[in-house]
């Protein structure tokens, strides 16, 4: 960055690289901006140009969001979407479409309590198998883990829904109970429903 300031070259690319590397190394945004200011005062004798601050902040934010996206979207034990990700998808659909409660439903599969899947690893394997059955029957839908013993799919309602749920029951032999859960009219109520299904 210092070389760019001395030569008068466009420094935005260097600031983006610095912002990305600082985020990946765990440096906070405050520390990154303090470092940028210290370097600028040393070379330029004053605060850095706004475009350089903007480039560093944008790159730092994108790198941080990318990391958060990776850790929050997929449950590492099962490969299924997390409850957080399902909430996000649900919220996006509510905001983008009217009448979601009539157009979509949750299809919930629950591990059979009598299956003997007592350990965390056994439960994860059971959820993985149920999740694969969900993805087979509903290939283009969001499917995720809900709590410790449930899998949920956000499914469009159509004339085939009942038939597909019957097929899911045949494929998901680790599932004890499978049902269609209607969605409430508001986004907030839908998020509360997901939370309740996660706890119960």
Coordinates of N, CA and C in Angstrom, one line a residue:
X1 N 0.8 -1.2 0.0 CA 0.0 0.0 0.0 C 0.9 1.3 0.0
X2 N 1.9 1.2 0.8 CA 2.8 2.4 0.9 C 3.4 2.7 -0.4
X3 N 3.8 1.7 -1.2 CA 4.4 2.0 -2.5 C 3.4 2.6 -3.5
X4 N 2.1 2.2 -3.4 CA 1.1 2.8 -4.2 C 0.9 4.3 -3.9
X5 N 0.9 4.6 -2.6 CA 0.7 6.0 -2.1 C 1.9 6.8 -2.6
X6 N 3.1 6.3 -2.5 CA 4.3 7.1 -2.9 C 4.2 7.3 -4.4
X7 N 3.9 6.3 -5.2 CA 3.9 6.5 -6.7 C 2.6 7.1 -7.2
X8 N 1.6 7.3 -6.4 CA 0.3 7.9 -6.8 C -0.5 6.9 -7.6
X9 N -0.3 5.6 -7.5 CA -1.1 4.6 -8.2 C -2.4 4.4 -7.5
X10 N -3.3 3.8 -8.2 CA -4.6 3.4 -7.6 C -4.3 2.3 -6.6
X11 N -4.7 2.5 -5.3 CA -4.3 1.6 -4.2 C -5.4 0.7 -3.8
X12 N -6.6 0.8 -4.4 CA -7.7 0.0 -4.0 C -7.5 -1.5 -4.0
X13 N -6.8 -2.0 -5.0 CA -6.6 -3.4 -5.1 C -5.7 -3.9 -4.0
X14 N -4.7 -3.1 -3.7 CA -3.8 -3.5 -2.5 C -4.5 -3.5 -1.2
X15 N -5.4 -2.5 -1.1 CA -6.2 -2.4 0.2 C -7.2 -3.6 0.3
X16 N -7.7 -4.0 -0.9 CA -8.6 -5.2 -0.9 C -7.9 -6.4 -0.4
X17 N -6.7 -6.6 -1.0 CA -5.9 -7.8 -0.6 C -5.6 -7.7 0.9
X18 N -5.2 -6.6 1.4 CA -4.9 -6.4 2.8 C -6.1 -6.7 3.7
X19 N -7.3 -6.2 3.3 CA -8.5 -6.4 4.0 C -8.8 -7.9 4.1
X20 N -8.7 -8.6 3.0 CA -9.0 -10.0 2.9 C -8.1 -10.8 3.8
X21 N -6.8 -10.5 3.7 CA -5.8 -11.2 4.5 C -5.9 -11.0 6.0
X22 N -6.2 -9.7 6.3 CA -6.4 -9.4 7.8 C -7.6 -10.1 8.3
X23 N -8.7 -10.2 7.6 CA -9.9 -10.9 8.1 C -9.6 -12.4 8.2
X24 N -8.9 -12.9 7.3 CA -8.6 -14.4 7.3 C -7.7 -14.7 8.5
X25 N -6.9 -13.8 8.9 CA -5.9 -14.0 10.0 C -6.6 -13.7 11.4
X26 N -7.9 -13.3 11.3 CA -8.6 -13.0 12.6 C -8.5 -11.6 13.1
X27 N -7.9 -10.7 12.3 CA -7.8 -9.3 12.8 C -9.2 -8.7 12.7
X28 N -9.5 -7.9 13.8 CA -10.8 -7.2 13.8 C -10.8 -6.1 12.8
X29 N -11.9 -5.6 12.5 CA -12.0 -4.4 11.6 C -11.4 -3.2 12.2
X30 N -11.6 -3.0 13.5 CA -11.0 -1.8 14.2 C -9.4 -1.9 14.0
X31 N -8.9 -3.1 14.3 CA -7.4 -3.2 14.2 C -6.9 -3.0 12.7
X32 N -7.7 -3.5 11.8 CA -7.4 -3.3 10.4 C -7.4 -1.9 10.0
X33 N -8.4 -1.1 10.4 CA -8.4 0.3 10.1 C -7.4 1.1 10.8
X34 N -7.0 0.7 12.0 CA -5.9 1.4 12.8 C -4.6 1.2 12.0
X35 N -4.4 0.0 11.5 CA -3.2 -0.3 10.8 C -3.1 0.5 9.5
X36 N -4.3 0.6 8.8 CA -4.3 1.4 7.6 C -4.0 2.9 7.9
X37 N -4.6 3.4 9.0 CA -4.4 4.8 9.3 C -2.9 5.0 9.7
X38 N -2.3 4.1 10.4 CA -0.9 4.2 10.8 C 0.0 4.2 9.6
X39 N -0.3 3.3 8.7 CA 0.6 3.3 7.5 C 0.4 4.6 6.6
X40 N -0.8 5.0 6.5 CA -1.1 6.3 5.8 C -0.4 7.5 6.4
X41 N -0.5 7.6 7.7 CA 0.2 8.7 8.4 C 1.7 8.7 8.2
X42 N 2.2 7.5 8.2 CA 3.7 7.3 8.0 C 4.1 7.7 6.6
X43 N 3.3 7.3 5.6 CA 3.7 7.6 4.2 C 3.1 8.9 3.7
X44 N 1.9 9.2 4.0 CA 1.2 10.4 3.4 C 1.2 11.6 4.4
X45 N 1.4 11.3 5.7 CA 1.3 12.4 6.7 C -0.1 12.7 7.1
X46 N -1.1 11.9 6.8 CA -2.4 12.1 7.1 C -3.3 10.8 7.0
X47 N -4.6 11.0 7.1 CA -5.5 9.8 7.0 C -5.5 9.3 5.6
X48 N -5.8 8.0 5.5 CA -5.9 7.4 4.1 C -7.0 7.9 3.3
X49 N -6.9 7.8 2.0 CA -8.1 8.3 1.1 C -9.3 7.4 1.4
X50 N -10.5 8.0 1.2 CA -11.7 7.3 1.5 C -11.8 6.0 0.6
X51 N -11.4 6.1 -0.6 CA -11.6 4.9 -1.5 C -10.8 3.7 -1.0
X52 N -9.6 4.0 -0.4 CA -8.8 2.9 0.2 C -9.4 2.3 1.4
X53 N -10.0 3.2 2.3 CA -10.7 2.7 3.5 C -11.9 1.8 3.0
X54 N -12.6 2.3 2.0 CA -13.8 1.6 1.5 C -13.4 0.2 1.0
X55 N -12.3 0.2 0.2 CA -11.8 -1.1 -0.4 C -11.4 -2.1 0.7
X56 N -10.7 -1.6 1.7 CA -10.3 -2.5 2.8 C -11.5 -3.0 3.6
X57 N -12.4 -2.1 3.9 CA -13.6 -2.6 4.7 C -14.5 -3.6 3.9
X58 N -14.6 -3.3 2.6 CA -15.4 -4.2 1.7 C -14.8 -5.6 1.7
X59 N -13.5 -5.6 1.5 CA -12.8 -6.9 1.4 C -12.9 -7.7 2.7
X60 N -12.6 -6.9 3.8 CA -12.7 -7.5 5.1 C -14.1 -8.1 5.4
X61 N -15.1 -7.3 5.1 CA -16.5 -7.8 5.3 C -16.8 -9.0 4.5
X62 N -16.4 -9.0 3.2 CA -16.7 -10.2 2.3 C -16.0 -11.4 2.8
X63 N -14.8 -11.3 3.2 CA -14.1 -12.5 3.8 C -14.7 -13.0 5.0
X64 N -15.1 -12.1 5.9 CA -15.7 -12.5 7.2 C -17.1 -13.2 6.9
X65 N -17.9 -12.6 6.0 CA -19.2 -13.2 5.7 C -19.1 -14.5 5.0
X66 N -18.0 -14.6 4.2 CA -17.8 -15.9 3.6 C -17.5 -17.0 4.6
X67 N -16.7 -16.7 5.6 CA -16.4 -17.6 6.7 C -17.6 -18.0 7.5
X68 N -18.4 -16.9 7.8 CA -19.6 -17.2 8.6 C -20.6 -18.0 7.8
X69 N -20.7 -17.8 6.5 CA -21.6 -18.5 5.7 C -21.2 -20.0 5.7
X70 N -19.9 -20.3 5.6 CA -19.4 -21.7 5.6 C -19.7 -22.4 6.9
X71 N -19.6 -21.7 8.0 CA -19.8 -22.4 9.3 C -21.2 -22.4 9.7
X72 N -22.1 -21.6 9.2 CA -23.5 -21.6 9.7 C -24.5 -22.3 8.7
X73 N -24.1 -22.6 7.5 CA -25.0 -23.1 6.6 C -25.1 -24.6 6.6
X74 N -24.0 -25.3 7.0 CA -24.0 -26.8 6.9 C -23.6 -27.4 8.2
X75 N -24.4 -28.3 8.7 CA -24.1 -29.0 9.9 C -22.9 -30.0 9.6
X76 N -21.8 -29.9 10.3 CA -20.6 -30.7 9.9 C -20.8 -32.2 10.2
X77 N -21.7 -32.5 11.1 CA -22.0 -34.0 11.4 C -22.8 -34.7 10.4
X78 N -23.7 -34.0 9.8 CA -24.7 -34.6 8.9 C -24.6 -34.1 7.4
X79 N -24.0 -33.0 7.2 CA -24.0 -32.4 5.8 C -25.3 -31.7 5.5
X80 N -26.2 -31.7 6.4 CA -27.5 -31.0 6.2 C -27.4 -29.5 6.5
X81 N -28.3 -28.8 5.9 CA -28.4 -27.3 6.3 C -28.7 -27.2 7.8
X82 N -28.1 -26.2 8.4 CA -28.4 -25.9 9.8 C -29.8 -25.3 10.0
X83 N -30.3 -25.3 11.2 CA -31.5 -24.6 11.6 C -31.4 -23.2 11.2
X84 N -30.3 -22.6 11.5 CA -30.1 -21.1 11.1 C -30.3 -20.9 9.7
X85 N -29.7 -21.8 8.8 CA -29.9 -21.6 7.4 C -31.3 -21.8 7.0
X86 N -32.0 -22.8 7.5 CA -33.4 -22.9 7.2 C -34.2 -21.7 7.5
X87 N -33.9 -21.1 8.7 CA -34.6 -19.9 9.1 C -34.4 -18.8 8.1
X88 N -33.2 -18.7 7.6 CA -32.8 -17.7 6.6 C -33.5 -17.9 5.3
X89 N -33.6 -19.1 4.8 CA -34.3 -19.4 3.6 C -35.8 -19.1 3.7
X90 N -36.3 -19.5 4.8 CA -37.7 -19.2 5.1 C -38.0 -17.7 5.1
X91 N -37.1 -17.0 5.8 CA -37.3 -15.5 5.8 C -37.3 -14.9 4.4
X92 N -36.3 -15.4 3.6 CA -36.2 -14.8 2.3 C -37.4 -15.1 1.4
X93 N -38.0 -16.3 1.6 CA -39.2 -16.6 0.8 C -40.4 -15.7 1.3
X94 N -40.5 -15.6 2.6 CA -41.6 -14.7 3.1 C -41.5 -13.3 2.6
X95 N -40.2 -12.8 2.5 CA -40.0 -11.4 2.1 C -40.2 -11.3 0.6
X96 N -40.0 -12.3 -0.1 CA -40.0 -12.2 -1.6 C -41.3 -12.6 -2.2
X97 N -42.2 -13.4 -1.5 CA -43.4 -13.9 -2.0 C -44.6 -13.7 -1.0
X98 N -45.7 -13.3 -1.6 CA -46.9 -13.2 -0.7 C -47.5 -14.6 -0.7
X99 N -48.3 -14.9 0.4 CA -49.1 -16.1 0.5 C -48.2 -17.3 0.7
X100 N -47.1 -17.2 1.3 CA -46.2 -18.4 1.5 C -46.9 -19.5 2.3
X101 N -47.8 -19.2 3.2 CA -48.4 -20.2 4.0 C -49.3 -21.2 3.2
X102 N -49.8 -20.7 2.1 CA -50.6 -21.5 1.2 C -49.7 -22.2 0.1
X103 N -48.6 -21.6 -0.2 CA -47.7 -22.1 -1.3 C -46.7 -23.1 -0.8
X104 N -46.3 -23.1 0.5 CA -45.2 -24.0 1.0 C -45.7 -24.7 2.3
X105 N -44.9 -25.7 2.6 CA -45.1 -26.4 3.9 C -43.8 -26.9 4.3
X106 N -43.7 -27.3 5.6 CA -42.5 -28.0 6.1 C -42.9 -29.5 6.1
X107 N -42.0 -30.3 5.6 CA -42.1 -31.8 5.7 C -41.1 -32.2 6.8
X108 N -41.6 -32.7 7.9 CA -40.7 -33.0 9.0 C -40.6 -34.6 9.2
X109 N -39.4 -35.0 9.3 CA -39.1 -36.4 9.6 C -38.4 -36.5 11.0
X110 N -38.8 -37.4 11.8 CA -38.2 -37.6 13.1 C -37.6 -38.9 13.3
X111 N -36.5 -39.0 13.9 CA -35.9 -40.3 14.2 C -36.8 -41.1 15.2
X112 N -36.9 -42.4 14.9 CA -37.8 -43.2 15.7 C -37.1 -43.4 17.0
X113 N -37.8 -43.1 18.1 CA -37.3 -43.2 19.5 C -36.9 -44.6 19.8
X114 N -37.6 -45.6 19.1 CA -37.3 -47.0 19.4 C -36.2 -47.6 18.6
X115 N -35.5 -46.7 17.8 CA -34.5 -47.2 16.9 C -33.2 -47.5 17.5
X116 N -33.0 -47.1 18.8 CA -31.8 -47.4 19.5 C -30.6 -46.5 19.1
X117 N -30.9 -45.4 18.5 CA -29.8 -44.5 18.1 C -29.5 -43.6 19.3
X118 N -28.7 -44.1 20.2 CA -28.5 -43.4 21.5 C -27.4 -42.4 21.4
X119 N -26.3 -42.7 20.8 CA -25.1 -41.8 20.8 C -25.3 -40.7 19.8
X120 N -24.5 -39.6 20.0 CA -24.5 -38.5 19.1 C -24.2 -38.9 17.7
X121 N -23.2 -39.8 17.5 CA -22.8 -40.3 16.2 C -23.9 -41.1 15.5
X122 N -24.5 -42.0 16.3 CA -25.6 -42.8 15.8 C -26.8 -41.9 15.3
X123 N -27.1 -40.8 16.1 CA -28.1 -39.9 15.7 C -27.8 -39.2 14.4
X124 N -26.5 -38.7 14.4 CA -26.0 -38.0 13.2 C -26.2 -38.9 11.9
X125 N -25.8 -40.2 12.0 CA -25.9 -41.1 10.9 C -27.4 -41.3 10.5
X126 N -28.2 -41.4 11.5 CA -29.7 -41.6 11.2 C -30.2 -40.3 10.6
X127 N -29.9 -39.1 11.0 CA -30.3 -37.9 10.4 C -29.8 -37.8 9.0
X128 N -28.5 -38.2 8.8 CA -28.0 -38.2 7.4 C -28.8 -39.0 6.5
X129 N -29.1 -40.2 6.9 CA -29.9 -41.1 6.0 C -31.3 -40.5 5.7
X130 N -31.9 -40.0 6.8 CA -33.2 -39.4 6.5 C -33.1 -38.2 5.6
X131 N -32.0 -37.4 5.8 CA -31.8 -36.2 5.0 C -31.6 -36.6 3.5
X132 N -30.9 -37.7 3.3 CA -30.7 -38.2 1.9 C -32.0 -38.6 1.3
X133 N -32.9 -39.2 2.1 CA -34.2 -39.6 1.6 C -35.0 -38.3 1.2
X134 N -34.9 -37.3 2.1 CA -35.6 -36.0 1.7 C -35.1 -35.5 0.4
X135 N -33.8 -35.5 0.3 CA -33.2 -34.9 -1.0 C -33.5 -35.7 -2.2
X136 N -33.7 -37.0 -2.0 CA -34.1 -37.8 -3.2 C -35.5 -37.5 -3.6
X137 N -36.4 -37.4 -2.6 CA -37.8 -37.1 -2.9 C -38.1 -35.7 -3.3
X138 N -37.4 -34.7 -2.7 CA -37.5 -33.3 -2.9 C -36.2 -32.7 -3.3
X139 N -35.7 -33.0 -4.5 CA -34.3 -32.7 -4.9 C -34.0 -31.2 -4.9
X140 N -34.9 -30.3 -5.2 CA -34.6 -28.9 -5.3 C -35.0 -28.0 -4.1
X141 N -35.3 -28.7 -3.0 CA -35.8 -28.0 -1.8 C -34.7 -27.9 -0.7
X142 N -34.9 -26.9 0.1 CA -34.0 -26.7 1.3 C -34.3 -27.8 2.3
X143 N -33.3 -28.6 2.7 CA -33.4 -29.7 3.6 C -32.4 -29.5 4.7
X144 N -32.9 -29.5 6.0 CA -31.9 -29.2 7.1 C -32.2 -30.0 8.3
X145 N -31.3 -29.9 9.2 CA -31.4 -30.5 10.5 C -32.1 -29.6 11.5
X146 N -33.1 -30.1 12.2 CA -33.8 -29.3 13.2 C -33.7 -30.0 14.5
X147 N -32.9 -29.4 15.4 CA -32.7 -30.0 16.7 C -31.9 -31.2 16.6
X148 N -32.0 -32.1 17.6 CA -31.2 -33.3 17.7 C -31.7 -34.5 17.0
X149 N -33.0 -34.5 16.6 CA -33.6 -35.7 16.1 C -34.6 -35.5 14.9
X150 N -34.5 -34.3 14.3 CA -35.5 -34.1 13.2 C -34.8 -33.5 12.0
X151 N -35.4 -33.8 10.8 CA -35.0 -33.2 9.5 C -36.2 -32.5 9.0
X152 N -36.0 -31.4 8.4 CA -37.1 -30.6 7.8 C -36.8 -30.2 6.4
X153 N -37.8 -30.2 5.5 CA -37.7 -29.7 4.2 C -38.7 -28.7 3.9
X154 N -38.3 -27.6 3.3 CA -39.2 -26.5 3.0 C -39.7 -26.8 1.5
X155 N -40.9 -27.2 1.4 CA -41.4 -27.8 0.2 C -42.6 -27.0 -0.4
X156 N -42.6 -26.7 -1.7 CA -43.7 -26.1 -2.3 C -44.9 -27.1 -2.3
X157 N -46.1 -26.5 -2.0 CA -47.3 -27.3 -2.0 C -47.8 -27.5 -3.5
X158 N -48.0 -28.8 -3.9 CA -48.6 -29.1 -5.2 C -49.4 -30.3 -5.1
X159 N -50.0 -30.8 -6.2 CA -50.8 -32.0 -6.2 C -50.1 -33.2 -5.8
X160 N -48.7 -33.2 -6.0 CA -47.9 -34.4 -5.7 C -47.4 -34.5 -4.3
X161 N -47.7 -33.5 -3.5 CA -47.1 -33.5 -2.1 C -47.4 -34.7 -1.3
X162 N -48.7 -35.1 -1.3 CA -49.1 -36.3 -0.5 C -48.4 -37.6 -1.0
X163 N -48.3 -37.7 -2.3 CA -47.7 -38.9 -2.9 C -46.2 -38.9 -2.6
X164 N -45.5 -37.8 -2.6 CA -44.1 -37.7 -2.3 C -43.8 -38.0 -0.8
X165 N -44.7 -37.5 0.0 CA -44.5 -37.8 1.5 C -44.6 -39.3 1.7
X166 N -45.6 -40.0 1.0 CA -45.7 -41.5 1.1 C -44.4 -42.1 0.7
X167 N -43.8 -41.6 -0.4 CA -42.6 -42.2 -0.9 C -41.4 -42.0 0.1
X168 N -41.4 -40.8 0.7 CA -40.4 -40.5 1.7 C -40.5 -41.5 2.9
X169 N -41.7 -41.8 3.3 CA -41.9 -42.8 4.4 C -41.3 -44.1 4.0
X170 N -41.4 -44.5 2.7 CA -40.8 -45.8 2.3 C -39.3 -45.7 2.3
X171 N -38.7 -44.6 1.9 CA -37.3 -44.5 1.8 C -36.6 -44.2 3.2
X172 N -37.2 -43.4 4.0 CA -36.6 -43.0 5.3 C -37.0 -44.0 6.4
X173 N -36.3 -45.2 6.3 CA -36.6 -46.3 7.3 C -36.1 -46.0 8.7
X174 N -35.3 -45.0 8.9 CA -34.9 -44.6 10.2 C -35.9 -43.6 10.9
X175 N -36.8 -43.2 10.1 CA -37.8 -42.2 10.6 C -38.9 -42.9 11.4
X176 N -39.3 -42.3 12.5 CA -40.4 -42.8 13.2 C -41.7 -42.1 12.8
X177 N -41.6 -40.8 12.7 CA -42.8 -40.1 12.4 C -42.5 -39.1 11.3
X178 N -43.3 -39.0 10.2 CA -43.2 -38.0 9.2 C -44.5 -37.3 9.0
X179 N -44.4 -36.0 8.9 CA -45.7 -35.2 8.8 C -45.5 -33.9 8.0
X180 N -46.6 -33.4 7.5 CA -46.6 -32.1 6.9 C -47.0 -31.1 7.9
X181 N -46.2 -30.1 8.1 CA -46.4 -29.0 9.0 C -46.8 -27.7 8.2
X182 N -48.0 -27.2 8.4 CA -48.4 -26.0 7.7 C -47.6 -24.8 8.2
X183 N -47.5 -23.8 7.3 CA -46.8 -22.6 7.7 C -47.7 -21.5 8.1
X184 N -47.4 -20.7 9.2 CA -48.2 -19.6 9.6 C -48.2 -18.5 8.6
X185 N -49.0 -17.5 8.8 CA -49.1 -16.4 7.8 C -48.0 -15.4 7.9
X186 N -47.3 -15.3 9.1 CA -46.3 -14.3 9.2 C -44.9 -14.9 9.3
X187 N -43.9 -14.2 8.9 CA -42.5 -14.6 9.0 C -42.1 -14.9 10.4
X188 N -42.5 -13.9 11.3 CA -42.1 -14.1 12.7 C -42.7 -15.4 13.3
X189 N -43.9 -15.7 13.0 CA -44.5 -16.9 13.5 C -43.9 -18.1 13.0
X190 N -43.4 -18.1 11.7 CA -42.7 -19.2 11.1 C -41.4 -19.5 11.8
X191 N -40.6 -18.4 12.1 CA -39.4 -18.5 12.8 C -39.6 -19.2 14.2
X192 N -40.6 -18.7 14.9 CA -41.0 -19.3 16.2 C -41.3 -20.7 16.1
X193 N -42.0 -21.1 15.0 CA -42.4 -22.5 14.7 C -41.1 -23.4 14.6
X194 N -40.2 -22.9 13.8 CA -38.9 -23.6 13.6 C -38.2 -23.8 14.9
X195 N -38.2 -22.7 15.7 CA -37.5 -22.8 17.1 C -38.2 -23.8 18.0
X196 N -39.5 -23.8 17.9 CA -40.3 -24.8 18.7 C -40.0 -26.2 18.3
X197 N -39.9 -26.4 17.0 CA -39.6 -27.8 16.5 C -38.2 -28.2 16.8
X198 N -37.3 -27.2 17.0 CA -35.9 -27.6 17.3 C -35.8 -28.0 18.8
X199 N -36.7 -27.4 19.6 CA -36.6 -27.7 21.1 C -37.4 -29.0 21.5
X200 N -38.5 -29.2 20.9 CA -39.4 -30.2 21.4 C -39.0 -31.6 21.0

